[in-house]
Amino acid sequence: MGCNTSKPAPSPSHDRSALASDTPFSEREIEYLHKLFQKLSDSVIKDGLIHKEELRLAIFNNVNQRNLFLDRIFDLFDANKNGRIGFEEFVGTLSVFHPNTPKAVKIAHAFKLYDLRHTGFIEREELREMVLALLCESDLVLPDDVVETIVEKSFSEADAKGDGKIDEEEWKAYAEQNPSLLKHMTLPYLMDMTVAFPSFVESGE
């Protein structure tokens, strides 16, 4: 009972200061993120942590909706791999998607998104799965042969060493040449919490 290892948020100001100094967010924005986190973390299981069902509910309004991109995003958030997202994990991962975050950081995290099997490489089938997921996100339905052409062309360009897999070095070079790959790695609304989450703004402040 007395062992609460998952305090849901850093309410003391010095904790907010630490998070603000480690991320592109201001202390005020950390407060807005805390309110968002509280709302998400109590939507299904009221334990002060975000579970995958709660992230699905927030994005799809459905706790059972399956989505490869969401599953990979959840894995990014869940830094300690315990199946739940704490507040510091929440802020830390959202900071990757901030417009002011260096491109190199976004490229590194995008690699983790595409490395579906956690092998340290992106293989052809993983690239294909992510292409299909991204097309689905964009509501694009393309014939199988067109999808295969996209995958084959992309993979052959990225696999500079020609060894049938894309390592981090190859991925970095490919992403530098194809910035559209990082489109999903930036959320413009993170520039202004008060606009993004107006329902959480306290009147008079």
Coordinates of C-alpha atoms in Angstrom, one line a residue:
M1 CA 0.0 0.0 0.0
G2 CA 2.8 2.4 0.9
C3 CA 4.8 1.5 -2.1
N4 CA 3.7 3.8 -4.9
T5 CA 6.3 3.4 -7.5
S6 CA 4.3 5.1 -10.2
K7 CA 3.6 8.7 -9.1
P8 CA 1.6 9.9 -12.1
A9 CA 3.0 13.4 -12.4
P10 CA 5.7 15.8 -11.1
S11 CA 3.6 18.4 -9.3
P12 CA 6.4 20.1 -7.5
S13 CA 7.7 23.1 -9.5
H14 CA 11.3 21.8 -9.5
D15 CA 10.2 18.6 -11.3
R16 CA 8.4 20.7 -13.9
S17 CA 11.6 22.8 -14.2
A18 CA 13.7 19.6 -14.8
L19 CA 11.3 18.4 -17.5
A20 CA 11.3 21.8 -19.1
S21 CA 15.1 22.0 -19.1
D22 CA 15.3 18.5 -20.7
T23 CA 12.7 19.1 -23.4
P24 CA 11.6 21.9 -25.8
F25 CA 8.5 22.5 -23.5
S26 CA 8.2 25.4 -21.1
E27 CA 7.0 24.8 -17.5
R28 CA 3.6 26.2 -18.5
E29 CA 3.4 23.7 -21.4
I30 CA 4.4 20.9 -19.0
E31 CA 1.4 21.9 -16.9
Y32 CA -0.9 21.5 -19.9
L33 CA 0.6 18.2 -20.8
H34 CA 0.1 17.1 -17.2
K35 CA -3.6 17.9 -17.5
L36 CA -3.8 16.0 -20.8
F37 CA -1.9 13.1 -19.2
Q38 CA -4.4 13.0 -16.3
K39 CA -7.3 12.9 -18.6
L40 CA -5.9 10.1 -20.8
S41 CA -4.6 8.0 -17.9
D42 CA -8.0 8.0 -16.1
S43 CA -10.1 7.3 -19.2
V44 CA -10.2 3.4 -18.8
I45 CA -8.0 2.3 -15.9
K46 CA -7.8 4.9 -13.1
D47 CA -4.2 4.2 -12.0
G48 CA -2.4 7.4 -13.1
L49 CA -0.7 5.7 -16.0
I50 CA -1.6 5.4 -19.7
H51 CA -2.3 1.9 -21.0
K52 CA -2.5 1.0 -24.7
E53 CA -6.3 0.9 -24.5
E54 CA -6.4 4.4 -23.3
L55 CA -4.1 5.6 -26.1
R56 CA -6.4 3.8 -28.6
L57 CA -9.5 5.5 -27.0
A58 CA -7.8 8.9 -27.2
I59 CA -6.9 8.5 -30.9
F60 CA -9.7 6.3 -32.3
N61 CA -12.5 6.6 -29.6
N62 CA -12.4 2.8 -29.5
V63 CA -10.3 0.8 -27.1
N64 CA -10.1 -2.2 -29.5
Q65 CA -9.1 -0.4 -32.7
R66 CA -5.9 -2.0 -34.0
N67 CA -3.3 0.1 -35.7
L68 CA 0.3 -0.7 -36.4
F69 CA 1.5 2.9 -36.2
L70 CA -0.2 3.4 -32.8
D71 CA 1.3 0.2 -31.5
R72 CA 4.8 1.4 -32.4
I73 CA 4.1 4.9 -31.0
F74 CA 3.1 3.2 -27.7
D75 CA 6.3 1.2 -27.7
L76 CA 8.2 4.5 -28.1
F77 CA 6.4 6.1 -25.2
D78 CA 6.8 3.0 -23.0
A79 CA 10.5 3.5 -22.5
N80 CA 10.9 1.1 -19.6
K81 CA 8.8 -1.6 -21.4
N82 CA 6.3 -2.2 -18.5
G83 CA 3.2 -1.9 -20.7
R84 CA 2.2 1.5 -19.2
I85 CA 3.2 5.1 -19.9
G86 CA 4.3 7.3 -16.9
F87 CA 4.2 11.1 -17.1
E88 CA 8.0 11.5 -17.6
E89 CA 7.8 8.9 -20.5
F90 CA 4.8 10.8 -21.9
V91 CA 6.6 14.2 -21.9
G92 CA 9.9 12.7 -23.1
T93 CA 8.4 11.0 -26.1
L94 CA 6.1 13.9 -27.0
S95 CA 9.2 16.1 -27.1
V96 CA 10.6 14.0 -30.0
F97 CA 7.5 15.2 -32.0
H98 CA 8.0 18.9 -31.1
P99 CA 8.8 21.1 -34.2
N100 CA 11.9 22.4 -32.5
T101 CA 13.4 19.0 -31.9
P102 CA 16.6 18.4 -34.0
K103 CA 16.1 16.4 -37.1
A104 CA 18.7 13.9 -36.1
V105 CA 16.6 13.0 -33.0
K106 CA 13.5 12.5 -35.2
I107 CA 15.5 10.4 -37.6
A108 CA 16.7 8.1 -34.8
H109 CA 13.2 7.7 -33.4
A110 CA 11.7 7.1 -36.8
F111 CA 14.2 4.2 -37.2
K112 CA 12.9 2.7 -34.0
L113 CA 9.3 3.0 -35.4
Y114 CA 10.2 1.2 -38.6
D115 CA 12.3 -1.5 -36.8
L116 CA 9.1 -3.5 -36.0
R117 CA 10.9 -6.6 -34.7
H118 CA 13.5 -4.8 -32.7
T119 CA 16.4 -6.3 -34.6
G120 CA 18.4 -3.1 -35.0
F121 CA 17.7 -3.2 -38.8
I122 CA 14.8 -2.4 -41.0
E123 CA 14.0 -5.3 -43.3
R124 CA 12.0 -5.3 -46.5
E125 CA 8.8 -6.8 -44.9
E126 CA 9.0 -4.2 -42.1
L127 CA 9.2 -1.4 -44.6
R128 CA 6.3 -2.9 -46.5
E129 CA 4.1 -3.0 -43.3
M130 CA 4.9 0.6 -42.5
V131 CA 4.2 1.7 -46.0
L132 CA 0.8 0.0 -45.8
A133 CA 0.1 1.5 -42.4
L134 CA 1.0 5.0 -43.6
L135 CA -1.1 4.7 -46.7
C136 CA -4.0 3.6 -44.5
E137 CA -3.4 6.6 -42.3
S138 CA -3.7 8.8 -45.4
D139 CA -6.8 6.9 -46.6
L140 CA -5.0 5.9 -49.7
V141 CA -5.8 2.6 -51.4
L142 CA -3.3 1.5 -54.0
P143 CA -3.1 -1.7 -56.1
D144 CA -0.7 -4.3 -54.7
D145 CA 1.7 -4.0 -57.6
V146 CA 2.0 -0.2 -57.0
V147 CA 2.6 -0.8 -53.3
E148 CA 5.3 -3.4 -54.1
T149 CA 6.9 -0.9 -56.5
I150 CA 7.0 1.7 -53.9
V151 CA 8.5 -0.7 -51.3
E152 CA 11.1 -2.1 -53.7
K153 CA 12.2 1.3 -54.9
S154 CA 12.4 2.7 -51.4
F155 CA 14.2 -0.3 -50.0
S156 CA 16.8 -0.5 -52.8
E157 CA 17.6 3.2 -52.4
A158 CA 17.9 2.9 -48.7
D159 CA 19.9 -0.3 -48.6
A160 CA 23.1 1.3 -49.8
K161 CA 25.2 -1.7 -48.8
G162 CA 22.9 -4.1 -50.7
D163 CA 22.8 -6.6 -47.8
G164 CA 19.0 -7.0 -47.6
K165 CA 18.6 -4.8 -44.5
I166 CA 18.7 -1.1 -43.6
D167 CA 21.0 -0.2 -40.7
E168 CA 20.8 3.1 -38.7
E169 CA 23.6 4.6 -40.8
E170 CA 21.8 3.8 -44.1
W171 CA 18.5 5.0 -42.6
K172 CA 20.0 8.3 -41.6
A173 CA 21.4 9.0 -45.1
Y174 CA 18.1 7.9 -46.7
A175 CA 15.9 10.1 -44.3
E176 CA 18.2 13.1 -45.0
Q177 CA 17.5 12.7 -48.7
N178 CA 13.7 12.0 -48.1
P179 CA 12.4 14.4 -45.5
S180 CA 8.8 13.4 -46.1
L181 CA 9.6 10.2 -44.2
L182 CA 9.7 12.3 -41.1
K183 CA 6.3 13.9 -41.6
H184 CA 4.8 11.8 -38.8
M185 CA 7.6 12.7 -36.5
T186 CA 6.4 16.3 -36.0
L187 CA 3.2 17.5 -34.4
P188 CA 2.9 21.2 -35.1
Y189 CA 0.3 21.8 -32.4
L190 CA 3.0 21.1 -29.7
M191 CA 4.3 24.6 -30.4
D192 CA 1.3 26.0 -28.5
M193 CA -0.4 24.0 -25.7
T194 CA -3.0 26.7 -25.1
V195 CA -4.3 26.4 -28.7
A196 CA -4.0 22.7 -28.8
F197 CA -5.9 22.0 -25.6
P198 CA -8.2 25.0 -25.0
S199 CA -10.5 23.0 -22.7
F200 CA -7.6 22.6 -20.3
V201 CA -6.8 26.3 -20.1
E202 CA -7.6 27.8 -16.8
S203 CA -9.5 31.0 -17.2
G204 CA -7.7 34.1 -15.9
E205 CA -4.3 32.6 -16.2

